[in-house]
PDB file of C-alpha atoms in Angstrom:
ATOM      1  CA  MET A1337     -67.721 -29.895 -23.855  1.00 89.00           C
ATOM      2  CA  ASP A1338     -64.627 -27.971 -25.162  1.00 86.00           C
ATOM      3  CA  GLY A1339     -65.595 -24.424 -25.024  1.00 88.00           C
ATOM      4  CA  THR A1340     -68.918 -25.087 -23.541  1.00 95.00           C
ATOM      5  CA  LEU A1341     -68.281 -26.540 -20.118  1.00 97.00           C
ATOM      6  CA  VAL A1342     -64.617 -25.883 -19.921  1.00 96.00           C
ATOM      7  CA  ASP A1343     -62.056 -23.233 -21.370  1.00 94.00           C
ATOM      8  CA  SER A1344     -59.764 -25.672 -23.172  1.00 91.00           C
ATOM      9  CA  SER A1345     -58.801 -23.326 -26.044  1.00 89.00           C
ATOM     10  CA  ALA A1346     -55.366 -23.182 -25.397  1.00 92.00           C
ATOM     11  CA  ILE A1347     -54.762 -26.439 -23.566  1.00 94.00           C
ATOM     12  CA  VAL A1348     -56.184 -28.921 -26.429  1.00 94.00           C
ATOM     13  CA  PRO A1349     -54.447 -27.436 -29.430  1.00 95.00           C
ATOM     14  CA  ASP A1350     -51.337 -27.310 -27.201  1.00 96.00           C
ATOM     15  CA  ALA A1351     -51.425 -30.947 -26.521  1.00 97.00           C
ATOM     16  CA  PHE A1352     -51.832 -31.474 -30.235  1.00 98.00           C
ATOM     17  CA  VAL A1353     -48.997 -29.666 -31.247  1.00 98.00           C
ATOM     18  CA  ALA A1354     -46.712 -31.124 -28.353  1.00 97.00           C
ATOM     19  CA  THR A1355     -47.685 -34.653 -29.595  1.00 98.00           C
ATOM     20  CA  VAL A1356     -47.232 -33.797 -33.465  1.00 98.00           C
ATOM     21  CA  LEU A1357     -43.682 -32.615 -32.439  1.00 98.00           C
ATOM     22  CA  ALA A1358     -43.106 -35.678 -30.474  1.00 97.00           C
ATOM     23  CA  LEU A1359     -43.754 -37.767 -33.421  1.00 97.00           C
ATOM     24  CA  GLY A1360     -41.342 -36.006 -35.900  1.00 97.00           C
ATOM     25  CA  GLY A1361     -43.971 -33.576 -37.419  1.00 97.00           C
ATOM     26  CA  PRO A1362     -43.956 -29.942 -37.811  1.00 97.00           C
ATOM     27  CA  ARG A1363     -44.541 -27.206 -35.305  1.00 97.00           C
ATOM     28  CA  MET A1364     -48.235 -26.258 -35.807  1.00 98.00           C
ATOM     29  CA  THR A1365     -50.037 -22.975 -34.445  1.00 97.00           C
ATOM     30  CA  ARG A1366     -53.204 -23.375 -32.509  1.00 96.00           C
ATOM     31  CA  ASP A1367     -55.308 -21.933 -35.499  1.00 95.00           C
ATOM     32  CA  GLU A1368     -53.843 -24.866 -37.645  1.00 97.00           C
ATOM     33  CA  VAL A1369     -54.765 -27.453 -35.103  1.00 97.00           C
ATOM     34  CA  VAL A1370     -58.335 -26.162 -34.807  1.00 91.00           C
ATOM     35  CA  ALA A1371     -58.925 -26.276 -38.469  1.00 93.00           C
ATOM     36  CA  TYR A1372     -58.669 -30.147 -38.020  1.00 93.00           C
ATOM     37  CA  TYR A1373     -61.455 -30.238 -35.387  1.00 88.00           C
ATOM     38  CA  ASP A1374     -63.975 -31.604 -37.542  1.00 81.00           C
ATOM     39  CA  ALA A1375     -62.048 -34.523 -38.932  1.00 85.00           C
ATOM     40  CA  GLY A1376     -63.234 -36.792 -35.756  1.00 79.00           C
ATOM     41  CA  ALA A1377     -61.423 -38.471 -33.142  1.00 84.00           C
ATOM     42  CA  PRO A1378     -57.822 -37.422 -31.993  1.00 92.00           C
ATOM     43  CA  HIS A1379     -56.152 -40.464 -33.754  1.00 92.00           C
ATOM     44  CA  VAL A1380     -57.892 -39.290 -36.938  1.00 92.00           C
ATOM     45  CA  MET A1381     -56.907 -35.855 -36.535  1.00 95.00           C
ATOM     46  CA  LEU A1382     -53.145 -36.638 -35.708  1.00 97.00           C
ATOM     47  CA  GLY A1383     -52.940 -39.287 -38.808  1.00 97.00           C
ATOM     48  CA  MET A1384     -53.766 -36.161 -41.077  1.00 97.00           C
ATOM     49  CA  MET A1385     -51.464 -33.734 -39.365  1.00 98.00           C
ATOM     50  CA  LEU A1386     -48.818 -36.383 -39.627  1.00 98.00           C
ATOM     51  CA  ASP A1387     -49.599 -37.898 -43.166  1.00 96.00           C
ATOM     52  CA  ARG A1388     -50.116 -41.130 -41.678  1.00 96.00           C
ATOM     53  CA  GLU A1389     -52.665 -43.905 -41.192  1.00 95.00           C
ATOM     54  CA  PRO A1390     -55.005 -43.347 -38.235  1.00 93.00           C
ATOM     55  CA  ASP A1391     -53.487 -45.569 -35.808  1.00 94.00           C
ATOM     56  CA  PRO A1392     -54.983 -45.610 -32.306  1.00 92.00           C
ATOM     57  CA  ALA A1393     -51.744 -45.431 -30.916  1.00 96.00           C
ATOM     58  CA  LEU A1394     -51.441 -41.657 -32.134  1.00 97.00           C
ATOM     59  CA  GLY A1395     -54.425 -41.113 -29.897  1.00 95.00           C
ATOM     60  CA  GLU A1396     -52.731 -42.560 -27.051  1.00 96.00           C
ATOM     61  CA  ARG A1397     -49.600 -40.418 -27.353  1.00 97.00           C
ATOM     62  CA  TYR A1398     -52.207 -37.311 -27.383  1.00 97.00           C
ATOM     63  CA  HIS A1399     -53.982 -38.664 -24.254  1.00 98.00           C
ATOM     64  CA  ALA A1400     -50.800 -38.902 -22.242  1.00 97.00           C
ATOM     65  CA  THR A1401     -49.717 -35.840 -23.288  1.00 97.00           C
ATOM     66  CA  LEU A1402     -53.062 -34.001 -22.299  1.00 97.00           C
ATOM     67  CA  ALA A1403     -53.011 -35.714 -19.056  1.00 96.00           C
ATOM     68  CA  GLU A1404     -49.991 -33.579 -18.384  1.00 94.00           C
ATOM     69  CA  VAL A1405     -51.400 -30.429 -19.329  1.00 90.00           C
ATOM     70  CA  GLY A1406     -54.950 -31.008 -18.568  1.00 89.00           C
ATOM     71  CA  SER A1407     -54.846 -30.130 -14.867  1.00 88.00           C
ATOM     72  CA  GLY A1408     -54.741 -26.495 -15.905  1.00 85.00           C
ATOM     73  CA  VAL A1409     -58.261 -26.582 -17.652  1.00 94.00           C
ATOM     74  CA  ARG A1410     -60.495 -23.685 -16.447  1.00 94.00           C
ATOM     75  CA  VAL A1411     -64.476 -24.268 -15.888  1.00 97.00           C
ATOM     76  CA  HIS A1412     -66.352 -21.585 -17.457  1.00 96.00           C
ATOM     77  CA  ASP A1413     -67.902 -19.052 -15.117  1.00 96.00           C
ATOM     78  CA  GLY A1414     -71.451 -20.303 -14.174  1.00 97.00           C
ATOM     79  CA  VAL A1415     -71.143 -23.791 -15.384  1.00 98.00           C
ATOM     80  CA  ALA A1416     -70.696 -25.627 -12.062  1.00 97.00           C
ATOM     81  CA  GLU A1417     -73.823 -24.003 -10.518  1.00 98.00           C
ATOM     82  CA  VAL A1418     -76.081 -24.561 -13.359  1.00 98.00           C
ATOM     83  CA  LEU A1419     -74.940 -28.347 -13.481  1.00 98.00           C
ATOM     84  CA  ALA A1420     -75.850 -28.538  -9.575  1.00 98.00           C
ATOM     85  CA  GLU A1421     -79.277 -26.807 -10.152  1.00 98.00           C
ATOM     86  CA  LEU A1422     -80.140 -29.051 -13.155  1.00 98.00           C
ATOM     87  CA  HIS A1423     -79.092 -31.983 -10.865  1.00 97.00           C
ATOM     88  CA  GLY A1424     -81.279 -30.907  -8.215  1.00 97.00           C
ATOM     89  CA  ARG A1425     -84.168 -30.790 -10.605  1.00 96.00           C
ATOM     90  CA  GLY A1426     -83.873 -34.277 -11.839  1.00 97.00           C
ATOM     91  CA  VAL A1427     -82.789 -33.485 -15.120  1.00 97.00           C
ATOM     92  CA  PRO A1428     -80.642 -36.287 -17.006  1.00 98.00           C
ATOM     93  CA  MET A1429     -77.531 -34.727 -18.442  1.00 98.00           C
ATOM     94  CA  GLY A1430     -74.808 -36.303 -20.788  1.00 99.00           C
ATOM     95  CA  VAL A1431     -71.927 -34.837 -22.818  1.00 98.00           C
ATOM     96  CA  PHE A1432     -71.063 -35.732 -26.502  1.00 97.00           C
ATOM     97  CA  THR A1433     -67.834 -34.200 -27.574  1.00 93.00           C
ATOM     98  CA  GLY A1434     -66.093 -34.292 -30.921  1.00 89.00           C
ATOM     99  CA  ASN A1435     -62.896 -34.950 -28.752  1.00 89.00           C
ATOM    100  CA  SER A1436     -62.420 -38.610 -27.683  1.00 92.00           C
ATOM    101  CA  ALA A1437     -63.871 -40.317 -24.843  1.00 94.00           C
ATOM    102  CA  ARG A1438     -60.662 -40.505 -23.081  1.00 96.00           C
ATOM    103  CA  ALA A1439     -59.751 -36.873 -23.372  1.00 95.00           C
ATOM    104  CA  ALA A1440     -63.306 -35.906 -22.450  1.00 96.00           C
ATOM    105  CA  ALA A1441     -62.458 -37.928 -19.102  1.00 96.00           C
ATOM    106  CA  ILE A1442     -59.427 -36.291 -18.696  1.00 97.00           C
ATOM    107  CA  LEU A1443     -60.757 -32.926 -18.825  1.00 97.00           C
ATOM    108  CA  LEU A1444     -64.031 -33.416 -16.952  1.00 97.00           C
ATOM    109  CA  GLU A1445     -62.015 -35.158 -14.061  1.00 97.00           C
ATOM    110  CA  ALA A1446     -59.477 -32.308 -14.074  1.00 96.00           C
ATOM    111  CA  ALA A1447     -62.349 -29.638 -13.998  1.00 96.00           C
ATOM    112  CA  GLY A1448     -64.499 -31.807 -11.165  1.00 97.00           C
ATOM    113  CA  LEU A1449     -67.183 -32.049 -13.649  1.00 98.00           C
ATOM    114  CA  ARG A1450     -67.421 -35.509 -14.316  1.00 97.00           C
ATOM    115  CA  GLY A1451     -69.600 -36.701 -11.626  1.00 97.00           C
ATOM    116  CA  TRP A1452     -72.577 -34.531 -12.951  1.00 98.00           C
ATOM    117  CA  PHE A1453     -73.049 -36.500 -16.067  1.00 98.00           C
ATOM    118  CA  GLU A1454     -74.738 -40.103 -16.493  1.00 98.00           C
ATOM    119  CA  VAL A1455     -73.349 -40.445 -19.927  1.00 98.00           C
ATOM    120  CA  VAL A1456     -70.349 -39.200 -21.802  1.00 98.00           C
ATOM    121  CA  VAL A1457     -69.530 -39.954 -25.445  1.00 98.00           C
ATOM    122  CA  GLY A1458     -66.485 -39.146 -27.617  1.00 94.00           C
ATOM    123  CA  GLY A1459     -65.985 -38.769 -31.156  1.00 89.00           C
ATOM    124  CA  ASP A1460     -64.043 -42.088 -31.217  1.00 90.00           C
ATOM    125  CA  GLN A1461     -67.330 -43.771 -30.122  1.00 94.00           C
ATOM    126  CA  VAL A1462     -69.664 -42.925 -33.196  1.00 94.00           C
ATOM    127  CA  GLU A1463     -69.092 -43.719 -36.584  1.00 93.00           C
ATOM    128  CA  ARG A1464     -69.737 -40.341 -38.107  1.00 92.00           C
ATOM    129  CA  PRO A1465     -68.278 -37.007 -36.366  1.00 89.00           C
ATOM    130  CA  LYS A1466     -70.450 -33.728 -35.890  1.00 90.00           C
ATOM    131  CA  PRO A1467     -72.212 -32.456 -37.705  1.00 92.00           C
ATOM    132  CA  ALA A1468     -73.789 -35.914 -38.133  1.00 96.00           C
ATOM    133  CA  PRO A1469     -76.328 -36.626 -35.261  1.00 98.00           C
ATOM    134  CA  ASP A1470     -74.865 -40.019 -34.399  1.00 98.00           C
ATOM    135  CA  GLY A1471     -73.371 -38.681 -30.969  1.00 98.00           C
ATOM    136  CA  VAL A1472     -76.239 -36.832 -29.928  1.00 98.00           C
ATOM    137  CA  LEU A1473     -78.761 -39.684 -30.680  1.00 99.00           C
ATOM    138  CA  ARG A1474     -76.329 -41.956 -28.640  1.00 98.00           C
ATOM    139  CA  VAL A1475     -76.371 -39.858 -25.493  1.00 99.00           C
ATOM    140  CA  ALA A1476     -80.271 -39.600 -25.747  1.00 99.00           C
ATOM    141  CA  GLN A1477     -80.441 -43.437 -26.247  1.00 98.00           C
ATOM    142  CA  GLU A1478     -78.182 -44.147 -23.145  1.00 98.00           C
ATOM    143  CA  LEU A1479     -79.850 -41.677 -21.216  1.00 98.00           C
ATOM    144  CA  GLY A1480     -83.182 -43.061 -21.988  1.00 98.00           C
ATOM    145  CA  VAL A1481     -84.954 -40.067 -23.488  1.00 98.00           C
ATOM    146  CA  ASP A1482     -86.464 -38.826 -26.456  1.00 98.00           C
ATOM    147  CA  PRO A1483     -84.010 -36.548 -28.485  1.00 98.00           C
ATOM    148  CA  ALA A1484     -86.833 -34.215 -29.454  1.00 97.00           C
ATOM    149  CA  GLY A1485     -86.961 -33.533 -25.737  1.00 95.00           C
ATOM    150  CA  CYS A1486     -83.376 -32.809 -25.374  1.00 96.00           C
ATOM    151  CA  VAL A1487     -81.279 -29.642 -25.412  1.00 96.00           C
ATOM    152  CA  TYR A1488     -77.875 -29.580 -26.934  1.00 96.00           C
ATOM    153  CA  VAL A1489     -75.592 -26.659 -25.875  1.00 97.00           C
ATOM    154  CA  GLY A1490     -72.271 -26.227 -28.075  1.00 94.00           C
ATOM    155  CA  ASP A1491     -70.151 -23.251 -29.041  1.00 90.00           C
ATOM    156  CA  SER A1492     -69.744 -24.605 -32.669  1.00 89.00           C
ATOM    157  CA  PRO A1493     -71.693 -24.542 -35.917  1.00 89.00           C
ATOM    158  CA  LEU A1494     -70.814 -28.284 -35.838  1.00 90.00           C
ATOM    159  CA  ASP A1495     -72.751 -28.470 -32.580  1.00 93.00           C
ATOM    160  CA  VAL A1496     -75.904 -26.845 -33.953  1.00 92.00           C
ATOM    161  CA  GLY A1497     -75.880 -29.066 -36.801  1.00 94.00           C
ATOM    162  CA  ALA A1498     -75.589 -32.271 -34.867  1.00 96.00           C
ATOM    163  CA  ALA A1499     -78.519 -31.091 -32.664  1.00 96.00           C
ATOM    164  CA  ARG A1500     -80.888 -30.178 -35.354  1.00 95.00           C
ATOM    165  CA  ASP A1501     -80.380 -33.580 -37.297  1.00 97.00           C
ATOM    166  CA  ALA A1502     -80.820 -35.346 -34.137  1.00 98.00           C
ATOM    167  CA  GLY A1503     -84.135 -33.428 -33.563  1.00 98.00           C
ATOM    168  CA  ALA A1504     -82.877 -31.886 -30.292  1.00 97.00           C
ATOM    169  CA  VAL A1505     -83.095 -28.105 -29.736  1.00 95.00           C
ATOM    170  CA  PRO A1506     -79.560 -26.509 -30.420  1.00 94.00           C
ATOM    171  CA  LEU A1507     -78.829 -23.620 -28.216  1.00 94.00           C
ATOM    172  CA  ALA A1508     -75.460 -21.923 -28.842  1.00 92.00           C
ATOM    173  CA  ALA A1509     -72.943 -21.191 -26.009  1.00 93.00           C
ATOM    174  CA  GLY A1510     -72.111 -17.537 -26.716  1.00 90.00           C
ATOM    175  CA  TRP A1511     -69.046 -17.805 -24.321  1.00 91.00           C
ATOM    176  CA  GLY A1512     -67.514 -20.524 -26.110  1.00 88.00           C
ATOM    177  CA  HIS A1513     -64.217 -19.932 -28.313  1.00 80.00           C
ATOM    178  CA  LEU A1514     -65.805 -21.574 -31.583  1.00 75.00           C
ATOM    179  CA  PHE A1515     -69.069 -19.685 -31.290  1.00 73.00           C
ATOM    180  CA  ASP A1516     -70.074 -18.007 -34.592  1.00 72.00           C
ATOM    181  CA  ALA A1517     -73.268 -15.902 -34.029  1.00 66.00           C
ATOM    182  CA  GLU A1518     -73.763 -15.820 -37.886  1.00 63.00           C
ATOM    183  CA  ARG A1519     -74.473 -19.699 -37.914  1.00 62.00           C
ATOM    184  CA  ALA A1520     -76.298 -19.839 -34.318  1.00 56.00           C
ATOM    185  CA  VAL A1521     -80.110 -20.129 -33.718  1.00 76.00           C
ATOM    186  CA  THR A1522     -80.734 -19.463 -30.150  1.00 88.00           C
ATOM    187  CA  VAL A1523     -77.856 -17.728 -28.468  1.00 89.00           C
ATOM    188  CA  LEU A1524     -77.167 -18.166 -24.785  1.00 93.00           C
ATOM    189  CA  ALA A1525     -74.999 -15.178 -23.338  1.00 93.00           C
ATOM    190  CA  THR A1526     -74.430 -16.934 -19.993  1.00 96.00           C
ATOM    191  CA  PRO A1527     -74.826 -20.655 -18.797  1.00 96.00           C
ATOM    192  CA  ALA A1528     -77.370 -19.562 -16.334  1.00 96.00           C
ATOM    193  CA  GLU A1529     -79.819 -18.734 -19.411  1.00 95.00           C
ATOM    194  CA  VAL A1530     -80.109 -22.680 -20.002  1.00 95.00           C
ATOM    195  CA  LEU A1531     -82.074 -22.866 -16.737  1.00 94.00           C
ATOM    196  CA  HIS A1532     -84.221 -19.867 -18.249  1.00 90.00           C
ATOM    197  CA  HIS A1533     -84.602 -21.869 -21.475  1.00 86.00           C
ATOM    198  CA  LEU A1534     -85.654 -24.975 -19.710  1.00 88.00           C
ATOM    199  CA  SER A1535     -88.137 -23.164 -17.840  1.00 82.00           C
ATOM    200  CA  THR A1536     -89.758 -21.276 -20.594  1.00 77.00           C
ATOM    201  CA  GLY A1537     -88.866 -22.996 -23.609  1.00 65.00           C
ATOM    202  CA  SER A1538     -87.737 -19.920 -25.200  1.00 57.00           C
TER     203      SER A1538
END
């Protein structure tokens, strides 16, 4: 979601920076925050940043901050049009994000995208974070589809790993802020290329 559907490359790290400061922690850079992304849900990340137990209350502080700044989130060019086209074709769509389900709801609502997705699963709703396949498998299950018939579009190497291990087709969002060409398989230059891939399988 982050970096694939919306450009949250500044908003999400800044919300963590502000939360850590408000809770008496050090001033962190955006890059330092991003380095914690593979830790899982926000309260787990904040526990590590603050050297505390991963209390869910930490996540609530982060969500409150994100809600304040999230209105500035920008949808990546072409995403809304692709979602509308996929919806028109009757393609079931879901989101799995390493961010929390609450953070996903905040950002998707702010971006005007929430209505396109039947299922949204956050990193706080699965036992293992990306690159484990848990989230991708859960979305497929809730959509009632076979993971092998799914494509999973994400901008980070963690997304590629999660899709592969779930048996889905990984597509790398080349426009995302965590995109790594060396670790990608099939690379999409624009969101519109999702439609081409679904039509041709290549």
